[in-house]
PDB file of C-alpha atoms in Angstrom:
ATOM      1  CA  UNK A   1      11.660   6.368  16.150  1.00 81.00           C
ATOM      2  CA  UNK A   2      12.278   3.618  13.615  1.00 84.00           C
ATOM      3  CA  UNK A   3       9.016   1.984  14.618  1.00 90.00           C
ATOM      4  CA  UNK A   4       7.240   5.340  14.284  1.00 89.00           C
ATOM      5  CA  UNK A   5       8.381   5.554  10.657  1.00 88.00           C
ATOM      6  CA  UNK A   6       6.345   2.442   9.848  1.00 92.00           C
ATOM      7  CA  UNK A   7       3.062   3.675  11.287  1.00 94.00           C
ATOM      8  CA  UNK A   8       1.865   5.479   8.136  1.00 93.00           C
ATOM      9  CA  UNK A   9       2.527   2.661   5.617  1.00 93.00           C
ATOM     10  CA  UNK A  10       1.117   0.104   8.065  1.00 95.00           C
ATOM     11  CA  UNK A  11      -2.046   2.186   8.309  1.00 96.00           C
ATOM     12  CA  UNK A  12      -2.407   2.021   4.497  1.00 96.00           C
ATOM     13  CA  UNK A  13      -2.184  -1.771   4.640  1.00 97.00           C
ATOM     14  CA  UNK A  14      -4.547  -2.225   7.566  1.00 97.00           C
ATOM     15  CA  UNK A  15      -7.107   0.102   5.979  1.00 97.00           C
ATOM     16  CA  UNK A  16      -6.950  -1.952   2.768  1.00 97.00           C
ATOM     17  CA  UNK A  17      -7.622  -5.174   4.665  1.00 98.00           C
ATOM     18  CA  UNK A  18     -10.453  -3.497   6.576  1.00 96.00           C
ATOM     19  CA  UNK A  19     -11.990  -2.347   3.276  1.00 96.00           C
ATOM     20  CA  UNK A  20     -11.905  -5.906   1.949  1.00 97.00           C
ATOM     21  CA  UNK A  21     -14.437  -8.581   2.789  1.00 97.00           C
ATOM     22  CA  UNK A  22     -11.826 -10.909   4.280  1.00 98.00           C
ATOM     23  CA  UNK A  23     -13.007 -12.891   7.296  1.00 97.00           C
ATOM     24  CA  UNK A  24     -11.192 -15.050   9.822  1.00 97.00           C
ATOM     25  CA  UNK A  25     -10.441 -18.395   8.200  1.00 98.00           C
ATOM     26  CA  UNK A  26     -10.593 -17.030   4.632  1.00 98.00           C
ATOM     27  CA  UNK A  27      -7.874 -17.397   2.003  1.00 98.00           C
ATOM     28  CA  UNK A  28      -6.109 -14.444   0.401  1.00 98.00           C
ATOM     29  CA  UNK A  29      -3.548 -13.642  -2.268  1.00 98.00           C
ATOM     30  CA  UNK A  30      -1.229 -10.647  -2.303  1.00 98.00           C
ATOM     31  CA  UNK A  31       0.219  -9.680  -5.676  1.00 98.00           C
ATOM     32  CA  UNK A  32       3.296  -7.579  -4.958  1.00 97.00           C
ATOM     33  CA  UNK A  33       5.625  -7.872  -1.960  1.00 96.00           C
ATOM     34  CA  UNK A  34       6.971  -4.359  -1.767  1.00 92.00           C
ATOM     35  CA  UNK A  35       6.628  -2.437   1.514  1.00 91.00           C
ATOM     36  CA  UNK A  36       2.840  -2.071   1.334  1.00 94.00           C
ATOM     37  CA  UNK A  37       2.301  -5.619   0.077  1.00 96.00           C
ATOM     38  CA  UNK A  38       4.339  -7.051   2.945  1.00 96.00           C
ATOM     39  CA  UNK A  39       2.415  -4.936   5.430  1.00 96.00           C
ATOM     40  CA  UNK A  40      -0.812  -6.257   3.872  1.00 98.00           C
ATOM     41  CA  UNK A  41       0.470  -9.762   4.650  1.00 98.00           C
ATOM     42  CA  UNK A  42       0.813  -8.801   8.300  1.00 96.00           C
ATOM     43  CA  UNK A  43      -2.587  -7.085   8.323  1.00 97.00           C
ATOM     44  CA  UNK A  44      -4.127 -10.274   6.897  1.00 98.00           C
ATOM     45  CA  UNK A  45      -2.593 -12.223   9.762  1.00 97.00           C
ATOM     46  CA  UNK A  46      -4.220  -9.769  12.169  1.00 96.00           C
ATOM     47  CA  UNK A  47      -7.554 -10.352  10.388  1.00 97.00           C
ATOM     48  CA  UNK A  48      -7.211 -14.118  10.788  1.00 97.00           C
ATOM     49  CA  UNK A  49      -6.633 -15.198   7.179  1.00 98.00           C
ATOM     50  CA  UNK A  50      -6.063 -18.961   7.097  1.00 98.00           C
ATOM     51  CA  UNK A  51      -3.897 -18.877   3.960  1.00 98.00           C
ATOM     52  CA  UNK A  52      -1.919 -16.006   2.420  1.00 98.00           C
ATOM     53  CA  UNK A  53      -0.313 -16.610  -0.988  1.00 98.00           C
ATOM     54  CA  UNK A  54       2.192 -13.971  -2.131  1.00 98.00           C
ATOM     55  CA  UNK A  55       3.293 -13.314  -5.709  1.00 98.00           C
ATOM     56  CA  UNK A  56       6.512 -11.391  -6.418  1.00 97.00           C
ATOM     57  CA  UNK A  57       9.516 -11.823  -8.756  1.00 95.00           C
ATOM     58  CA  UNK A  58      12.080 -10.832  -6.100  1.00 92.00           C
ATOM     59  CA  UNK A  59      13.663 -13.726  -4.197  1.00 93.00           C
ATOM     60  CA  UNK A  60      14.422 -11.497  -1.220  1.00 90.00           C
ATOM     61  CA  UNK A  61      10.896 -10.149  -1.016  1.00 92.00           C
ATOM     62  CA  UNK A  62       9.408 -13.623  -1.287  1.00 96.00           C
ATOM     63  CA  UNK A  63      11.635 -14.743   1.587  1.00 95.00           C
ATOM     64  CA  UNK A  64      10.525 -11.724   3.619  1.00 94.00           C
ATOM     65  CA  UNK A  65       6.870 -12.580   2.917  1.00 96.00           C
ATOM     66  CA  UNK A  66       7.418 -16.067   4.333  1.00 97.00           C
ATOM     67  CA  UNK A  67       9.121 -14.569   7.374  1.00 95.00           C
ATOM     68  CA  UNK A  68       6.072 -12.357   7.928  1.00 94.00           C
ATOM     69  CA  UNK A  69       3.634 -15.265   7.785  1.00 94.00           C
ATOM     70  CA  UNK A  70       2.777 -15.982   4.144  1.00 98.00           C
ATOM     71  CA  UNK A  71       1.569 -19.537   3.517  1.00 97.00           C
ATOM     72  CA  UNK A  72       3.321 -19.776   0.157  1.00 98.00           C
ATOM     73  CA  UNK A  73       5.230 -17.576  -2.270  1.00 98.00           C
ATOM     74  CA  UNK A  74       5.155 -17.664  -6.054  1.00 98.00           C
ATOM     75  CA  UNK A  75       7.650 -16.377  -8.615  1.00 98.00           C
ATOM     76  CA  UNK A  76       5.492 -15.089 -11.521  1.00 98.00           C
ATOM     77  CA  UNK A  77       8.489 -15.263 -13.847  1.00 97.00           C
ATOM     78  CA  UNK A  78       8.829 -19.013 -13.285  1.00 98.00           C
ATOM     79  CA  UNK A  79       5.242 -20.258 -12.937  1.00 97.00           C
ATOM     80  CA  UNK A  80       1.647 -19.257 -13.539  1.00 98.00           C
ATOM     81  CA  UNK A  81       0.506 -17.569 -10.317  1.00 98.00           C
ATOM     82  CA  UNK A  82      -3.194 -17.981 -11.064  1.00 98.00           C
ATOM     83  CA  UNK A  83      -2.878 -21.726 -11.709  1.00 98.00           C
ATOM     84  CA  UNK A  84      -0.740 -22.152  -8.582  1.00 98.00           C
ATOM     85  CA  UNK A  85      -3.145 -20.240  -6.346  1.00 98.00           C
ATOM     86  CA  UNK A  86      -6.246 -21.944  -7.724  1.00 98.00           C
ATOM     87  CA  UNK A  87      -4.646 -25.372  -7.348  1.00 98.00           C
ATOM     88  CA  UNK A  88      -3.935 -24.633  -3.677  1.00 97.00           C
ATOM     89  CA  UNK A  89      -7.197 -22.908  -2.796  1.00 98.00           C
ATOM     90  CA  UNK A  90      -9.831 -23.389  -5.484  1.00 98.00           C
ATOM     91  CA  UNK A  91      -9.701 -19.600  -5.688  1.00 98.00           C
ATOM     92  CA  UNK A  92      -9.041 -17.182  -2.853  1.00 98.00           C
ATOM     93  CA  UNK A  93     -11.738 -15.134  -1.166  1.00 98.00           C
ATOM     94  CA  UNK A  94      -9.824 -11.874  -1.675  1.00 98.00           C
ATOM     95  CA  UNK A  95      -6.859 -10.927  -3.877  1.00 98.00           C
ATOM     96  CA  UNK A  96      -4.913  -7.741  -3.167  1.00 98.00           C
ATOM     97  CA  UNK A  97      -3.331  -5.959  -6.130  1.00 98.00           C
ATOM     98  CA  UNK A  98      -0.269  -4.066  -4.854  1.00 97.00           C
ATOM     99  CA  UNK A  99       1.907  -3.731  -7.969  1.00 96.00           C
ATOM    100  CA  UNK A 100       0.419  -1.158 -10.349  1.00 96.00           C
ATOM    101  CA  UNK A 101       1.485  -3.462 -13.201  1.00 96.00           C
ATOM    102  CA  UNK A 102      -1.245  -3.731 -15.880  1.00 97.00           C
ATOM    103  CA  UNK A 103      -0.902  -7.465 -16.583  1.00 96.00           C
ATOM    104  CA  UNK A 104      -1.289  -8.262 -12.875  1.00 98.00           C
ATOM    105  CA  UNK A 105      -4.833  -6.928 -12.470  1.00 98.00           C
ATOM    106  CA  UNK A 106      -6.504  -9.706 -14.529  1.00 98.00           C
ATOM    107  CA  UNK A 107      -4.367 -12.264 -12.682  1.00 98.00           C
ATOM    108  CA  UNK A 108      -5.721 -10.979  -9.389  1.00 98.00           C
ATOM    109  CA  UNK A 109      -9.292 -11.246 -10.595  1.00 98.00           C
ATOM    110  CA  UNK A 110      -8.772 -14.735 -12.025  1.00 98.00           C
ATOM    111  CA  UNK A 111      -7.196 -15.963  -8.788  1.00 98.00           C
ATOM    112  CA  UNK A 112     -10.429 -15.411  -6.837  1.00 98.00           C
ATOM    113  CA  UNK A 113     -13.334 -17.813  -6.417  1.00 98.00           C
ATOM    114  CA  UNK A 114     -17.005 -17.329  -7.282  1.00 98.00           C
ATOM    115  CA  UNK A 115     -18.127 -14.075  -5.625  1.00 98.00           C
ATOM    116  CA  UNK A 116     -14.492 -13.359  -4.748  1.00 98.00           C
ATOM    117  CA  UNK A 117     -13.122  -9.857  -4.421  1.00 98.00           C
ATOM    118  CA  UNK A 118     -10.125  -8.049  -5.845  1.00 98.00           C
ATOM    119  CA  UNK A 119      -8.930  -5.147  -3.714  1.00 98.00           C
ATOM    120  CA  UNK A 120      -6.872  -2.615  -5.706  1.00 98.00           C
ATOM    121  CA  UNK A 121      -4.332  -0.937  -3.423  1.00 97.00           C
ATOM    122  CA  UNK A 122      -1.870   0.463  -5.989  1.00 96.00           C
ATOM    123  CA  UNK A 123      -1.794   3.948  -7.441  1.00 94.00           C
ATOM    124  CA  UNK A 124      -1.640   3.590 -11.223  1.00 95.00           C
ATOM    125  CA  UNK A 125       0.410   5.504 -13.787  1.00 93.00           C
ATOM    126  CA  UNK A 126      -1.472   4.126 -16.799  1.00 94.00           C
ATOM    127  CA  UNK A 127      -4.413   2.016 -17.913  1.00 96.00           C
ATOM    128  CA  UNK A 128      -5.032  -1.662 -17.222  1.00 95.00           C
ATOM    129  CA  UNK A 129      -7.562  -3.917 -18.916  1.00 95.00           C
ATOM    130  CA  UNK A 130      -9.343  -7.175 -18.189  1.00 96.00           C
ATOM    131  CA  UNK A 131     -12.094  -9.239 -19.785  1.00 96.00           C
ATOM    132  CA  UNK A 132     -15.296  -8.108 -18.000  1.00 97.00           C
ATOM    133  CA  UNK A 133     -16.846 -11.562 -18.239  1.00 97.00           C
ATOM    134  CA  UNK A 134     -14.264 -12.820 -15.754  1.00 96.00           C
ATOM    135  CA  UNK A 135     -16.080 -10.657 -13.210  1.00 96.00           C
ATOM    136  CA  UNK A 136     -19.609 -11.033 -14.603  1.00 97.00           C
ATOM    137  CA  UNK A 137     -19.802 -14.814 -14.947  1.00 97.00           C
ATOM    138  CA  UNK A 138     -18.494 -15.471 -11.446  1.00 97.00           C
ATOM    139  CA  UNK A 139     -20.119 -12.450  -9.796  1.00 98.00           C
ATOM    140  CA  UNK A 140     -16.763 -11.181  -8.622  1.00 98.00           C
ATOM    141  CA  UNK A 141     -16.226  -7.758  -7.060  1.00 98.00           C
ATOM    142  CA  UNK A 142     -13.582  -5.082  -7.613  1.00 97.00           C
ATOM    143  CA  UNK A 143     -12.915  -2.644  -4.794  1.00 96.00           C
ATOM    144  CA  UNK A 144     -10.482   0.252  -4.626  1.00 96.00           C
ATOM    145  CA  UNK A 145      -8.853   1.764  -1.561  1.00 95.00           C
ATOM    146  CA  UNK A 146      -6.912   4.963  -1.008  1.00 92.00           C
ATOM    147  CA  UNK A 147      -4.829   5.915   2.017  1.00 88.00           C
ATOM    148  CA  UNK A 148      -6.706   5.528   5.310  1.00 88.00           C
ATOM    149  CA  UNK A 149      -9.235   6.984   7.744  1.00 85.00           C
ATOM    150  CA  UNK A 150      -8.946   6.895  11.537  1.00 89.00           C
ATOM    151  CA  UNK A 151      -6.710   3.809  11.638  1.00 94.00           C
ATOM    152  CA  UNK A 152      -3.613   5.187  13.386  1.00 94.00           C
ATOM    153  CA  UNK A 153      -4.639   4.175  16.933  1.00 95.00           C
ATOM    154  CA  UNK A 154      -5.354   0.597  15.846  1.00 96.00           C
ATOM    155  CA  UNK A 155      -1.986   0.238  14.109  1.00 96.00           C
ATOM    156  CA  UNK A 156      -0.095   1.610  17.092  1.00 95.00           C
ATOM    157  CA  UNK A 157      -1.905  -0.801  19.398  1.00 96.00           C
ATOM    158  CA  UNK A 158      -1.007  -3.701  17.081  1.00 96.00           C
ATOM    159  CA  UNK A 159       2.602  -2.545  17.084  1.00 95.00           C
ATOM    160  CA  UNK A 160       2.606  -2.830  20.876  1.00 94.00           C
ATOM    161  CA  UNK A 161       1.547  -6.456  20.341  1.00 94.00           C
ATOM    162  CA  UNK A 162       4.483  -7.069  17.992  1.00 93.00           C
ATOM    163  CA  UNK A 163       2.925  -6.589  14.554  1.00 94.00           C
ATOM    164  CA  UNK A 164       4.471  -4.382  11.809  1.00 94.00           C
ATOM    165  CA  UNK A 165       7.913  -4.651  13.407  1.00 92.00           C
ATOM    166  CA  UNK A 166      10.654  -2.346  12.166  1.00 89.00           C
ATOM    167  CA  UNK A 167      13.190  -5.069  13.002  1.00 89.00           C
ATOM    168  CA  UNK A 168      11.677  -7.221  10.260  1.00 89.00           C
ATOM    169  CA  UNK A 169      10.760  -4.577   7.699  1.00 87.00           C
ATOM    170  CA  UNK A 170      13.644  -2.084   7.684  1.00 88.00           C
ATOM    171  CA  UNK A 171      16.274  -3.471   5.322  1.00 84.00           C
ATOM    172  CA  UNK A 172      18.686  -0.530   5.185  1.00 88.00           C
ATOM    173  CA  UNK A 173      19.673   2.493   7.261  1.00 90.00           C
ATOM    174  CA  UNK A 174      21.456   5.456   5.654  1.00 92.00           C
ATOM    175  CA  UNK A 175      22.581   9.010   6.426  1.00 92.00           C
ATOM    176  CA  UNK A 176      20.801  11.958   4.868  1.00 91.00           C
ATOM    177  CA  UNK A 177      23.772  12.755   2.604  1.00 89.00           C
ATOM    178  CA  UNK A 178      23.415   9.241   1.098  1.00 91.00           C
ATOM    179  CA  UNK A 179      19.755   9.670   0.255  1.00 92.00           C
ATOM    180  CA  UNK A 180      20.127   9.869  -3.539  1.00 93.00           C
ATOM    181  CA  UNK A 181      22.555   7.029  -4.251  1.00 90.00           C
ATOM    182  CA  UNK A 182      21.814   4.734  -1.312  1.00 89.00           C
ATOM    183  CA  UNK A 183      18.153   5.720  -0.997  1.00 88.00           C
ATOM    184  CA  UNK A 184      16.197   6.656  -4.117  1.00 89.00           C
ATOM    185  CA  UNK A 185      18.491   4.911  -6.606  1.00 88.00           C
ATOM    186  CA  UNK A 186      18.704   1.804  -4.421  1.00 84.00           C
ATOM    187  CA  UNK A 187      14.919   1.516  -4.247  1.00 81.00           C
ATOM    188  CA  UNK A 188      14.740   1.593  -8.037  1.00 81.00           C
ATOM    189  CA  UNK A 189      17.641  -0.780  -8.673  1.00 81.00           C
ATOM    190  CA  UNK A 190      17.545  -3.163  -5.720  1.00 77.00           C
ATOM    191  CA  UNK A 191      14.284  -5.066  -5.482  1.00 73.00           C
ATOM    192  CA  UNK A 192      15.613  -6.687  -2.326  1.00 73.00           C
ATOM    193  CA  UNK A 193      15.005  -3.460  -0.396  1.00 76.00           C
ATOM    194  CA  UNK A 194      11.801  -3.158   1.610  1.00 78.00           C
ATOM    195  CA  UNK A 195      12.053  -0.049   3.769  1.00 84.00           C
ATOM    196  CA  UNK A 196      15.041   2.313   3.902  1.00 87.00           C
ATOM    197  CA  UNK A 197      15.303   4.669   6.869  1.00 88.00           C
ATOM    198  CA  UNK A 198      17.188   7.955   6.680  1.00 89.00           C
ATOM    199  CA  UNK A 199      18.936   9.401   9.742  1.00 84.00           C
ATOM    200  CA  UNK A 200      19.172  13.173   9.843  1.00 76.00           C
ATOM    201  CA  UNK A 201      22.662  14.528  10.517  1.00 65.00           C
ATOM    202  CA  UNK A 202      23.228  15.889  13.988  1.00 61.00           C
TER     203      UNK A 202
END
């Protein structure tokens, strides 16, 4: 049942990677290592990405990204993620924006190479801006993705093969009467949490 609870978010991640133009052997960046961002890392491994660079301010989430197969992790509060990614790759083929933070969108775009792609996975609460010439002069692409279509069977088959494992992604288990303090409030306050599962009372 715990594994079942990860099917829907894993489907979001796999659909995002399928919507991108990533190819086996390509290099990718994932900005944001929350639950969906971490699942994108795994989906990129499925797709055969040669390098996966993950950007997130949380130490725990960066460590989890490495555990799930990221090539490198970057703390955006301590170093320039764009400079770090470009130094390692010359610019990634695809950058995935999974934060919904306005200042991150231009970083995603700038981290890609000529004709690179930025795949926007987040749902946004406000506006974000970028200098259009960063896309125009390097013929970069921006692509959005929402939810999924007909991906459930593929995710469940990949789970049988060991991908999207609840053992790696569930960081906390609580009872239903703890859902406010140990669930919702913990997700807001504790950036170390990835996925919290709630057990219904018997």
